[in-house]
Coordinates of C-alpha atoms in Angstrom, one line a residue:
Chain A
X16 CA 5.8 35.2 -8.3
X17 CA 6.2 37.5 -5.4
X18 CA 3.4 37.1 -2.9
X19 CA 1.3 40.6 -2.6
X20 CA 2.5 42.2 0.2
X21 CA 4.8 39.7 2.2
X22 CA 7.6 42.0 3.7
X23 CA 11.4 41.1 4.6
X24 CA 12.8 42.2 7.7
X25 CA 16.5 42.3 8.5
X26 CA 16.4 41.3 12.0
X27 CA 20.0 40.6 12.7
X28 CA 23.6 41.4 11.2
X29 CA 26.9 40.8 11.9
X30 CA 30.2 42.0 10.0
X31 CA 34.2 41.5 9.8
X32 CA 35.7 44.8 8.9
X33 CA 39.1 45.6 8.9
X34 CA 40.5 47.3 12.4
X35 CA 37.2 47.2 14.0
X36 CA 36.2 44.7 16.8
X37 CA 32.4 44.5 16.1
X38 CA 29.4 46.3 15.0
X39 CA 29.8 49.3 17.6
X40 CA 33.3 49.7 16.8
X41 CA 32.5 49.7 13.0
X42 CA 29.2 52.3 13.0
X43 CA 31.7 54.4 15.3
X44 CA 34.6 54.7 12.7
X45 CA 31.8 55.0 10.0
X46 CA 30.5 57.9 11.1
X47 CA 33.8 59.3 12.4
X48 CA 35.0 59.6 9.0
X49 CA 38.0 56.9 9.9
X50 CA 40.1 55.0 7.4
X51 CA 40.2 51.5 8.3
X52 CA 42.9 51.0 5.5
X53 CA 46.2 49.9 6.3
X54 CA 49.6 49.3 4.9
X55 CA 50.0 45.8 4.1
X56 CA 52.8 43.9 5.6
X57 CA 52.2 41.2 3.4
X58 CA 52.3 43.0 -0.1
X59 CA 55.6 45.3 1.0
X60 CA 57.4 42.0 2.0
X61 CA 57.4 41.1 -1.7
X62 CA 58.9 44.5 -2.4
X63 CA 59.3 45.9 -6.6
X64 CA 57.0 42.7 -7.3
X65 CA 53.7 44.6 -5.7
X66 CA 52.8 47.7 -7.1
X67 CA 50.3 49.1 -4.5
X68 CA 51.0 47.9 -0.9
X69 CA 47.6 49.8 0.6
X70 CA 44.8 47.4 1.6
X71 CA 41.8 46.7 4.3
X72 CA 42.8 43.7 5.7
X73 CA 42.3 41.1 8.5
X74 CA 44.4 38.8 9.9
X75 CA 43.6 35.8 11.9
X76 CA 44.6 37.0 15.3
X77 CA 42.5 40.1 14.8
X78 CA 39.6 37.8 14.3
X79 CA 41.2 35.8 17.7
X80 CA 41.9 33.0 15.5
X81 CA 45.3 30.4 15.5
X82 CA 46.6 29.1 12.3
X83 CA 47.6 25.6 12.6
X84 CA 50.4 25.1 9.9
X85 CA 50.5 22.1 7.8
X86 CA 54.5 20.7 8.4
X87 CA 54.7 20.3 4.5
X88 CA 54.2 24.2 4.4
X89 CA 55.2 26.6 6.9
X90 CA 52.6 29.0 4.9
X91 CA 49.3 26.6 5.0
X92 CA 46.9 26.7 7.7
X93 CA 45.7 23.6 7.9
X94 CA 43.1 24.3 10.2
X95 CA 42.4 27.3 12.7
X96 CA 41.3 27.1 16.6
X97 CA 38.9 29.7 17.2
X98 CA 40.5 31.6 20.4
X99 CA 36.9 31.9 21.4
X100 CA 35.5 28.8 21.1
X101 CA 32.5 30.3 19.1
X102 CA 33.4 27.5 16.4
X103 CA 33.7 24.0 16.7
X104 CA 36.4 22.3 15.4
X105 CA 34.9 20.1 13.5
X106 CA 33.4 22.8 11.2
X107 CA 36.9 24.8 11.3
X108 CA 38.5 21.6 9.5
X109 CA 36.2 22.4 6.6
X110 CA 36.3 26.3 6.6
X111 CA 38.9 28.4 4.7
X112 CA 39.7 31.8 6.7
X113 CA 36.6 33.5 4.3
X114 CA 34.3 30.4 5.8
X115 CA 34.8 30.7 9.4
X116 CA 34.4 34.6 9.3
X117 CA 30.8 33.8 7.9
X118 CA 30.2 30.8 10.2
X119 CA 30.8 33.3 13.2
X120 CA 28.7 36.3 11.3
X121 CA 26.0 33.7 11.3
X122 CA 26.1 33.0 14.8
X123 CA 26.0 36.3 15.7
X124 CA 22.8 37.5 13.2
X125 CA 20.7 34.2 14.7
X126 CA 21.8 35.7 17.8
X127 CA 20.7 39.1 17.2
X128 CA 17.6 37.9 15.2
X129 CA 16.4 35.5 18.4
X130 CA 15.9 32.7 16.3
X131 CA 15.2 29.3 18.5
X132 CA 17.2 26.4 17.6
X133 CA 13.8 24.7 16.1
X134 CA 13.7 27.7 13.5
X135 CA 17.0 27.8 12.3
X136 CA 16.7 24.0 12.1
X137 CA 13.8 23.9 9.9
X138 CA 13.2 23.6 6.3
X139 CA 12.0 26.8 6.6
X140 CA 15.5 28.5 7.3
X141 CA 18.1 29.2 3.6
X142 CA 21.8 30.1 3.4
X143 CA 22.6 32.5 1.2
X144 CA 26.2 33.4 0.8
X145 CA 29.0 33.8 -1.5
X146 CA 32.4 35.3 -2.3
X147 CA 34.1 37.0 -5.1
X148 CA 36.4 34.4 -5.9
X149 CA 39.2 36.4 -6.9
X150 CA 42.0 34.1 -5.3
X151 CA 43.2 31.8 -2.8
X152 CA 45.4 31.2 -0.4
X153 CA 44.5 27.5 0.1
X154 CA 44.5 26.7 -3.5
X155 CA 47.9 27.8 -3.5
X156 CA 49.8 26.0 -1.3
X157 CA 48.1 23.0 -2.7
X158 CA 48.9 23.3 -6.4
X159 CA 52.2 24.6 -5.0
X160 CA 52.9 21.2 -3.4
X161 CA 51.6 19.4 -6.2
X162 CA 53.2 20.9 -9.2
X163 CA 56.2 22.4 -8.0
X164 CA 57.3 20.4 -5.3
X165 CA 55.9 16.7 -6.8
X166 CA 54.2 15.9 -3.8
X167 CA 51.6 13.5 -3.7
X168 CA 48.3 15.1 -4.3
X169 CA 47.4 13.5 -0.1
X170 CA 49.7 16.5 0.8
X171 CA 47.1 19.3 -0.2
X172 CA 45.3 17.5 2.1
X173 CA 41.5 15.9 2.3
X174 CA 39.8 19.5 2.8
X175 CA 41.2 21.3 -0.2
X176 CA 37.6 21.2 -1.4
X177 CA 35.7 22.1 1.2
X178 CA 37.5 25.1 1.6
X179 CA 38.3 25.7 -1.5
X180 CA 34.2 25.4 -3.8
X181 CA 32.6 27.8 -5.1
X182 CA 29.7 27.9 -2.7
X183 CA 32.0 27.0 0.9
X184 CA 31.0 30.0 3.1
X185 CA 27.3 28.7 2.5
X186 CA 28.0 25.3 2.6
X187 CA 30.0 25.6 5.6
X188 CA 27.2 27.9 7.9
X189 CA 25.1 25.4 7.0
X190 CA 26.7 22.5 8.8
X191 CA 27.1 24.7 11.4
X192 CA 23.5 25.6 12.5
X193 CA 21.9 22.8 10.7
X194 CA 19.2 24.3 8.6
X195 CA 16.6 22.2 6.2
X196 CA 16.0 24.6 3.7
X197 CA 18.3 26.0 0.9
X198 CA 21.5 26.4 0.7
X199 CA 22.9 28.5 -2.2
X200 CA 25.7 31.0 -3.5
X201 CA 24.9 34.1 -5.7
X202 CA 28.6 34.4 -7.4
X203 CA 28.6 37.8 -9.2
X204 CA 31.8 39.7 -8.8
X205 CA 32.1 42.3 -7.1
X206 CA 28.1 42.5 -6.4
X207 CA 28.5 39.3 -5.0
X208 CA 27.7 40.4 -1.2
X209 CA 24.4 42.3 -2.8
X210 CA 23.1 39.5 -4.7
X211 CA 23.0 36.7 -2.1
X212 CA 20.9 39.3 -0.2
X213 CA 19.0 40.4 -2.7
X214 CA 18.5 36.6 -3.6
X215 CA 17.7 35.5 -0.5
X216 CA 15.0 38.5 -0.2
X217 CA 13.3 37.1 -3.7
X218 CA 13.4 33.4 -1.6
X219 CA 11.1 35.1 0.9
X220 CA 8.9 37.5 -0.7
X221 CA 8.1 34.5 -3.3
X222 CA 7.2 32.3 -0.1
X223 CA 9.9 29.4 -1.0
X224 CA 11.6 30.6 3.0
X225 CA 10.6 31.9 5.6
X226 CA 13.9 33.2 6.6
X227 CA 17.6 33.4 5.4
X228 CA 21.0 33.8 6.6
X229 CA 22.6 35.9 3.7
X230 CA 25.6 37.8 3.1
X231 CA 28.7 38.1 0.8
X232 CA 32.5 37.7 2.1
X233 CA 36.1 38.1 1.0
X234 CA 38.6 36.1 2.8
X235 CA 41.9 37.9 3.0
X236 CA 44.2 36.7 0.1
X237 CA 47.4 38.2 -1.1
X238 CA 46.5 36.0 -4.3
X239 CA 43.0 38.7 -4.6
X240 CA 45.3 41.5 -4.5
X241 CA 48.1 40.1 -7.2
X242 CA 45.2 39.7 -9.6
X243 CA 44.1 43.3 -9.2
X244 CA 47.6 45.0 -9.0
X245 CA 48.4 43.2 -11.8
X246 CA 45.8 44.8 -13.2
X247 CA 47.2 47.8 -12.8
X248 CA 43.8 49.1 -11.4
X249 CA 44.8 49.6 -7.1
X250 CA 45.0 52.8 -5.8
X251 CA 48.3 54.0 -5.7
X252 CA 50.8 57.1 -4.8
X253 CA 48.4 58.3 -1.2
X254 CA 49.1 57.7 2.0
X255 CA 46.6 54.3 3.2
X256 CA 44.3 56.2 4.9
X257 CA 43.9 59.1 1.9
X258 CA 44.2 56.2 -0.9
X259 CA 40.5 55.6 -1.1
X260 CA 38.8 58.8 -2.6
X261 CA 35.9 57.8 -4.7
X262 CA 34.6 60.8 -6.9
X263 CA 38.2 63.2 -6.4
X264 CA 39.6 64.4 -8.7
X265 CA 43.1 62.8 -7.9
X266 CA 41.9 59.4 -7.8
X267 CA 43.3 56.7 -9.3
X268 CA 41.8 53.1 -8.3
X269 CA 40.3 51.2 -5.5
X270 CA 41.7 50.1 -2.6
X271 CA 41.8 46.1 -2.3
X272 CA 40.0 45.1 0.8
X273 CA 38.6 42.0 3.0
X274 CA 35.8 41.3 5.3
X275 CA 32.2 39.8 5.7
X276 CA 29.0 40.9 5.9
X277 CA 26.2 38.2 7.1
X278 CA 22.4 39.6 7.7
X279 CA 19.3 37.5 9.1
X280 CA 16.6 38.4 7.1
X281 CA 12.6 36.9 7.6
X282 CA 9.1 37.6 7.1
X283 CA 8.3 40.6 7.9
X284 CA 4.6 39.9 9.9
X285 CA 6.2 36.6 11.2
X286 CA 9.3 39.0 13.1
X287 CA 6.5 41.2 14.3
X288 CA 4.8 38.6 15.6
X289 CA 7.2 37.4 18.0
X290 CA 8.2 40.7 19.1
X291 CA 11.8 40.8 16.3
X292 CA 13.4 44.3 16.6
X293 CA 13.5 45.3 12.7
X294 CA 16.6 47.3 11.6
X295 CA 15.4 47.7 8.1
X296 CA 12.8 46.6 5.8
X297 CA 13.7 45.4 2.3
X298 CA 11.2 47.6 -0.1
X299 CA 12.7 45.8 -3.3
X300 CA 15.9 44.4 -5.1
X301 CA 16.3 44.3 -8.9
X302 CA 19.3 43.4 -10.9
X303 CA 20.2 43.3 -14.9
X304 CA 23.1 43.7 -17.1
X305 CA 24.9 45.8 -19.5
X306 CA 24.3 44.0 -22.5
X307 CA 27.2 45.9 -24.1
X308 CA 29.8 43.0 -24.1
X309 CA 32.2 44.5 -22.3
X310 CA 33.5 42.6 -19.1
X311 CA 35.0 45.8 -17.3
X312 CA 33.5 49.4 -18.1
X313 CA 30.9 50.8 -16.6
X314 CA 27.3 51.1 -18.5
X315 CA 25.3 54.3 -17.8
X316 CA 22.3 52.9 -19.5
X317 CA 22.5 49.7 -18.3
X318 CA 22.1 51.8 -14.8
X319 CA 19.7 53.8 -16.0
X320 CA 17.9 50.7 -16.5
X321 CA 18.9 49.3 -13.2
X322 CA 16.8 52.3 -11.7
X323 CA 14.0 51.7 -13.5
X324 CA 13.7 48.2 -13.1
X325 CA 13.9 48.7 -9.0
X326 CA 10.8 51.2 -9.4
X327 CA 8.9 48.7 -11.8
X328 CA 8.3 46.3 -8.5
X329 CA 6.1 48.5 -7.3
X330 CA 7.7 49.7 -4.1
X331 CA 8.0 53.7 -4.0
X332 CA 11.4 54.8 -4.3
X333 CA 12.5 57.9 -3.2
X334 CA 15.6 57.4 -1.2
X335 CA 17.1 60.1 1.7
X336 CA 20.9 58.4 0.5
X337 CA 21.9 56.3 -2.5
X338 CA 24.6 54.4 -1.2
X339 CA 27.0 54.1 -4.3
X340 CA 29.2 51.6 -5.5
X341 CA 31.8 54.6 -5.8
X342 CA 35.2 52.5 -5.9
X343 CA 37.5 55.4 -6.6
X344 CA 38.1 54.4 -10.0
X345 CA 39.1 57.4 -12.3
X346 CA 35.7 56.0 -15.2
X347 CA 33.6 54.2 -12.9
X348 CA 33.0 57.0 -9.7
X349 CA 31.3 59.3 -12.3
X350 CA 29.3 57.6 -14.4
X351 CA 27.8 56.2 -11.4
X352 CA 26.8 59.5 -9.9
X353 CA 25.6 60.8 -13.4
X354 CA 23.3 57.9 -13.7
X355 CA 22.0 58.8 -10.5
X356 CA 21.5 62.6 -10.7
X357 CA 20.0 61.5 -14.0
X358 CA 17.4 59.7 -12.1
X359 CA 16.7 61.2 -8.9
X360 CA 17.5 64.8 -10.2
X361 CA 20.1 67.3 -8.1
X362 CA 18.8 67.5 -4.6
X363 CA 16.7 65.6 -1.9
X364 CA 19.3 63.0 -1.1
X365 CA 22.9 62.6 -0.3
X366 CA 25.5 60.2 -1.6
X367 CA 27.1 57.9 0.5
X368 CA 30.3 56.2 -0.2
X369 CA 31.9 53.7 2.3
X370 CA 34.8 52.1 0.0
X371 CA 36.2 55.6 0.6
X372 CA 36.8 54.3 4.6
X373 CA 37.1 51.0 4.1
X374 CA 38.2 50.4 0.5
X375 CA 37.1 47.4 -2.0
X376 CA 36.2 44.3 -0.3
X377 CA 34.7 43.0 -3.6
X378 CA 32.5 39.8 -3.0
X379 CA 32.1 41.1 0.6
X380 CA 31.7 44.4 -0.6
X381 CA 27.6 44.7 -1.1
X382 CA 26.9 42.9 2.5
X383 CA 29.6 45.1 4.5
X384 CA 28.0 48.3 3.1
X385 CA 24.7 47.1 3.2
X386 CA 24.9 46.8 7.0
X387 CA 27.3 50.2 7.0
X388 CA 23.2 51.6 5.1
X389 CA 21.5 49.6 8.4
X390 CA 23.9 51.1 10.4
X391 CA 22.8 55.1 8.6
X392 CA 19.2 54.3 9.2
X393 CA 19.5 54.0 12.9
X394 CA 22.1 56.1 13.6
X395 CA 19.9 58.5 11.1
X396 CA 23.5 59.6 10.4
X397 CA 24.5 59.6 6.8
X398 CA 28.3 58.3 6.5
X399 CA 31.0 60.7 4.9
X400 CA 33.0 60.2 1.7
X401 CA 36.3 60.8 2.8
X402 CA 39.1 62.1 0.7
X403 CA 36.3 63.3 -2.1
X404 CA 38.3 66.8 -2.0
X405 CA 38.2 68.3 -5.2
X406 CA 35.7 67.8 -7.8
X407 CA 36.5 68.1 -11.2
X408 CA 35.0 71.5 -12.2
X409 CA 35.4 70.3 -16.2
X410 CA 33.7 68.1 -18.1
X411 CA 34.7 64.4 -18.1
X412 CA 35.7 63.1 -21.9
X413 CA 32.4 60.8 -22.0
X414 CA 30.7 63.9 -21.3
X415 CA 32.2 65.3 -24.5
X416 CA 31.3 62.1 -26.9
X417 CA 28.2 63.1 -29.3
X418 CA 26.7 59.9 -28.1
X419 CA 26.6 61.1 -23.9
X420 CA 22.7 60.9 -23.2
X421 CA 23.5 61.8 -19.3
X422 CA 24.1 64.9 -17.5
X423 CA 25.9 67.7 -19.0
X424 CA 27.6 69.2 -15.6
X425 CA 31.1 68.6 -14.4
X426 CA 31.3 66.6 -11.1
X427 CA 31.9 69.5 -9.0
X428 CA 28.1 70.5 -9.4
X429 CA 27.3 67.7 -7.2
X430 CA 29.3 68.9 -4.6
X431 CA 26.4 69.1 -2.0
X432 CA 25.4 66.0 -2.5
X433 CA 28.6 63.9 -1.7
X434 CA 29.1 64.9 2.0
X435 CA 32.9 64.9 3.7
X436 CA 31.5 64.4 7.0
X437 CA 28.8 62.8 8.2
X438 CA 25.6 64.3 8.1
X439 CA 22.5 63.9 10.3
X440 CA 18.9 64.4 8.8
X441 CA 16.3 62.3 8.6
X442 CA 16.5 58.7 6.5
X443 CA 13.5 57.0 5.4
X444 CA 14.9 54.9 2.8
X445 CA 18.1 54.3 1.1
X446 CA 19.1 52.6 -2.0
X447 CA 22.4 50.4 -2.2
X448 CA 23.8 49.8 -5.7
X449 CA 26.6 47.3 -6.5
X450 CA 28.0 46.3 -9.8
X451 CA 30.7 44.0 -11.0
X452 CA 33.1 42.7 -13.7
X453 CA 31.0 41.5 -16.7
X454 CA 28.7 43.9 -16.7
X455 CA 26.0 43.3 -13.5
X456 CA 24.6 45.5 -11.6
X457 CA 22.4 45.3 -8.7
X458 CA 20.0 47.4 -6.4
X459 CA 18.6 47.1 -3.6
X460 CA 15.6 50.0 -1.9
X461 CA 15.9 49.6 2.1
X462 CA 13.7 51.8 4.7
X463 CA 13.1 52.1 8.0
X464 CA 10.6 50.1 9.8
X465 CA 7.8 52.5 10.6
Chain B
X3 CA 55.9 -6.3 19.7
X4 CA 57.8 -3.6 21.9
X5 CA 58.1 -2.1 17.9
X6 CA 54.1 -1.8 17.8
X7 CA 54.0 -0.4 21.7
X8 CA 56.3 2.3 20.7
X9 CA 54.6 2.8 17.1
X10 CA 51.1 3.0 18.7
X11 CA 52.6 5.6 21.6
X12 CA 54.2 7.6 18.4
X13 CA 50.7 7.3 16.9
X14 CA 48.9 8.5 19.6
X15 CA 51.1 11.9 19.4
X16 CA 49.8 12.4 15.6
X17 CA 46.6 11.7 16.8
X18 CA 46.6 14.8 19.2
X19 CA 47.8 17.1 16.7
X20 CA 44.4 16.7 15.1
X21 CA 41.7 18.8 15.6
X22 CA 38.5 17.1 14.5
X23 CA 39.4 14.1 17.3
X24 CA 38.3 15.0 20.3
X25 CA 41.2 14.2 22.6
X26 CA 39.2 12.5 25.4
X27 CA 38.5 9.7 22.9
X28 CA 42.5 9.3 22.7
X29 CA 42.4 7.5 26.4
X30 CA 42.9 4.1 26.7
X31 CA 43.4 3.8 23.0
X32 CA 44.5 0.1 22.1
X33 CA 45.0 -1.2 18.2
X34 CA 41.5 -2.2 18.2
X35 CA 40.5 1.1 18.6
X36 CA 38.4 2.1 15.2
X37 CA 39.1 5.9 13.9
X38 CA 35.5 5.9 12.7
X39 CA 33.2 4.2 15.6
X40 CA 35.3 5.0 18.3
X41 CA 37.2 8.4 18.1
X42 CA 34.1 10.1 16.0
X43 CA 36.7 11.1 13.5
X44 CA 35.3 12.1 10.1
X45 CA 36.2 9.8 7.0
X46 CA 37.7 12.5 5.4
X47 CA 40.4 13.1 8.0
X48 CA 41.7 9.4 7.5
X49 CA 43.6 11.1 4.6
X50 CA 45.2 13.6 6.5
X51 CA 46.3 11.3 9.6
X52 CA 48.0 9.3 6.7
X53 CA 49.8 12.0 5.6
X54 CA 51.0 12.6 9.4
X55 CA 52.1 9.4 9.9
X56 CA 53.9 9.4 6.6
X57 CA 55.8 12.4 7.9
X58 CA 56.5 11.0 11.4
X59 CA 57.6 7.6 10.6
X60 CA 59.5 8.7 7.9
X61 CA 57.5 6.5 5.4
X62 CA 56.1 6.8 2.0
X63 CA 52.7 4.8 1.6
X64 CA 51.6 3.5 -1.8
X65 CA 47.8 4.5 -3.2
X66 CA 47.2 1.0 -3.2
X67 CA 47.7 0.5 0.6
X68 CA 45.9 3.9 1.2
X69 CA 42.6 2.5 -0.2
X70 CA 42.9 -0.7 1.4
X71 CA 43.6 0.6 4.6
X72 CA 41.2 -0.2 7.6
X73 CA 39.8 1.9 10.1
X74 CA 41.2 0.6 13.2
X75 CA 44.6 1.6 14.7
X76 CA 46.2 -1.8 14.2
X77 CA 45.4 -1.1 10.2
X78 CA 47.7 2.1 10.6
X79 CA 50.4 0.3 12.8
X80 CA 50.2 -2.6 10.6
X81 CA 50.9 -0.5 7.1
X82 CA 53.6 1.3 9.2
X83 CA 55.9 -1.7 9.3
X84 CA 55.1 -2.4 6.4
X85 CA 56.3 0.8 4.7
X86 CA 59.2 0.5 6.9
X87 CA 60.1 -2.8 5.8
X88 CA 59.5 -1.9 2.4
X89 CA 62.1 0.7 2.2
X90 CA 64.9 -1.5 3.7

């Protein structure tokens, strides 16, 4: 049970995001109204086999990192050297690319949090981090040695599964800065990055930690982006930095991106006592699911009931911006902003939705936006939704269906509330919603310490 | 014995090549020089310096000698000749 009124601070934060070189970089582009989406040398080199050749990527020299190929595969990495020395290489032998990103955004947050070596050491100290899963470079080469080349399984190496588990970014910061307490993934698709957060918040507020290192991240892997082009679901047809366009009318899929997104979150009265600036204060996290059995479509009562459970904790929710999920999806973008207008009515807020500058970085993608909300509430600057130009003025078909229970207004009635640049006003609170493929969805109510 | 001199200075080039070993512990290594107590290097990169040598020597080990191998350099020289005088 949730001990009556313990707090959780987010006291540090650190995140990788495609063309930016740190936080400063990354708030400025935000509210800029920037793309940080790129054409993809990697997908266009496999020409007629890729379909969408757009993404937000990262490669290892932008992060100031070396590959060190393996001589069996001129494409395996076998291990990196960190051009800044912020890892040592002893924890780089176990880290995929996705692994070492959160390593460093761990460093970072302890940095910016002010933790001493004795608290991040003690049992009192959880990691809290997990990726989407999609794919994997380092998977790969090894079954590609293995099956195809009939090399002794030795070849793939002894790390393959270190840096290849389910939970390795979390294992991984963990050897790193030698915390006692738990160490745990959250895996939930594409509300991956939200759910170790929100996790790790529940681990504090029910008194089990005092504080956490959390986050959700998406090492780059063309292997992510085959999965989803074959899909057929990537944007497509735009130029890379108009291809993201959550809620237009011309939209036609999400963007496949990569990054991380690591936060240092504690006890609230325990930050304040030893003098911890506080960037935001976790008011409350739920999370449910469809319950409609279907893996991919979006469920505008199961986010109906999302918003209700989030005000059931008893934490007042009345958010200045309701940082969407907003993928540019032609289904999911509007059922999403029905289900909130349903809730929060027409006006008092503004919609905020980041994947439309940075696309889709799906386990990473809850954390990176969670810190682009951090980043709104002290800049008290809400970010734009770029490339939202027109707004259907009809009806969408759900909207047409005799079982629709939402909103009976084309998108374009929202217009004022989906801003094209960035708008400054005052921000209190903001919610941050994420959902994923099989039918979760997550929230999460942040405010300003005050 | 000039075979294991040159074997060990071959060796000792693998060696740098990986990471986890930090290189001032490859001074003044001699064959009873353990990977384990001496160099600091993790169990788990045994594997991978095997694989190394494989591909420098031009050798193919069996599992067999891979999980009776020994931690200390002469194991690896030793295993080595063998291969090499297995594939004669």
């Amino acid at each position: 049970m949730p001990i009556q009124g313990r707090k959780v601070a987010v006291v540090g934060m650190s995140a990788a995001v495609p063309t930016c070189k740190g936080l400063d970089d990354f708030s400025n582009k935000l509210f800029a109204g920037e793309s940080m989406i790129r054409l993809w040398d990697k997908a266009v080199a496999r020409g007629k086999q890729m379909r969408s050749t757009v993404a937000g990527y990262i490669t290892p020299e932008e992060m100031d990192l070396e590959p060190i190929y393996n001589a069996v595969s001129e494409e395996y990495p076998e291990t990196f050297i960190d051009l800044q020395g912020r890892i040592p290489d002893i924890n780089l032998a176990t880290a995929d690319m996705g692994s070492i990103w959160a390593m460093i955004g761990a460093k970072e947050s302890i940095e910016m949090a002010g933790w001493t070596e004795a608290e991040t050491r003690s049992e009192g100290t959880g990691v809290i981090m997990g990726s989407g899963g999609g794919g994997h470079e380092i998977l790969r080469v090894a079954w590609h040695g293995f099956f195809h080349e009939g090399k002794k399984t030795r070849y793939a190496g002894s790390h393959t599964v270190d840096r290849a588990m389910g939970y390795r970014e979390a294992a991984n910061v963990s050897c790193l800065i030698k915390n006692r307490g738990v160490c745990e993934s959250i895996v939930s698709a594409c509300a991956t990055g939200l759910g170790n957060i929100g996790y790790a918040y529940r681990l504090i507020k029910f008194g089990l930690q005092d504080r956490a290192i959390a986050g959700g991240i998406e090492g780059t892997a063309l292997e992510t982006f085959i999965g989803f082009d074959a899909m057929q679901v990537l944007a497509k047809g735009f130029s890379p930095e108009e291809s993201s366009r959550p809620f237009d009318l011309k939209r036609n899929g999400f963007v496949c991106s990569f990054g991380s997104g690591v936060v240092a979150l504690e006890d609230y009265e325990m930050a304040k006592a030893r003098g911890a600036k506080i960037y935001g204060v976790i008011d409350e996290y739920f999370n449910n699911s469809d319950g409609d059995g279907d893996m991919f479509a979006p469920s505008f009562a199961g986010q109906k009931r999302l918003w209700a459970g989030l005000a059931a904790g008893g934490a007042h929710i009345k958010p200045d911006v309701v940082k969407v999920h907003g993928t540019s999806t032609p289904v999911g973008d509007i059922i999403e902003l029905l289900s909130v207008a349903d809730v929060l009515g027409e006006s008092g807020y503004h919609i905020s939705a980041p994947k439309s500058q940075f696309g889709h970085m799906l386990g990473a993608a809850g954390s990176v936006e969670l810190i682009a909300a951090l980043q709104m509430l002290d800049k008290q600057k809400v970010s734009p939704c770029i490339n939202s130009e027109t707004l259907n003025t009809e009806l969408e078909f759900f909207q047409l269906k005799d079982n629709w229970k939402g909103p009976m207004k084309p998108v374009a009635e929202y217009r004022h509330l989906i801003p094209q640049q960035a708008v400054e006003k005052e921000i209190n609170q903001i919610v941050c919603l994420n959902y994923g493929f099989g039918g979760t969805n997550s929230a999460l109510a942040l405010s300003r310490d005050v | 014995m000039e075979d294991r001199k040159q074997i060990l200075k071959d060796l000792l080039e693998v060696l740098k090549t990986v990471r986890t070993i930090d290189p001032a512990k490859l001074e003044g290594v001699t064959e009873e020089t353990d990977f384990l107590a001496d160099m600091n290097a993790p169990s788990t990169e045994l594997i991978n310096i095997a694989v190394k040598v494989e591909q420098k020597f031009d050798v193919e080990f069996e599992d067999d000698d891979i999980d009776r191998l020994g931690s200390k350099v002469k194991d690896v020289i030793d295993l080595i000749i063998l291969a090499k005088e297995r594939s004669k």
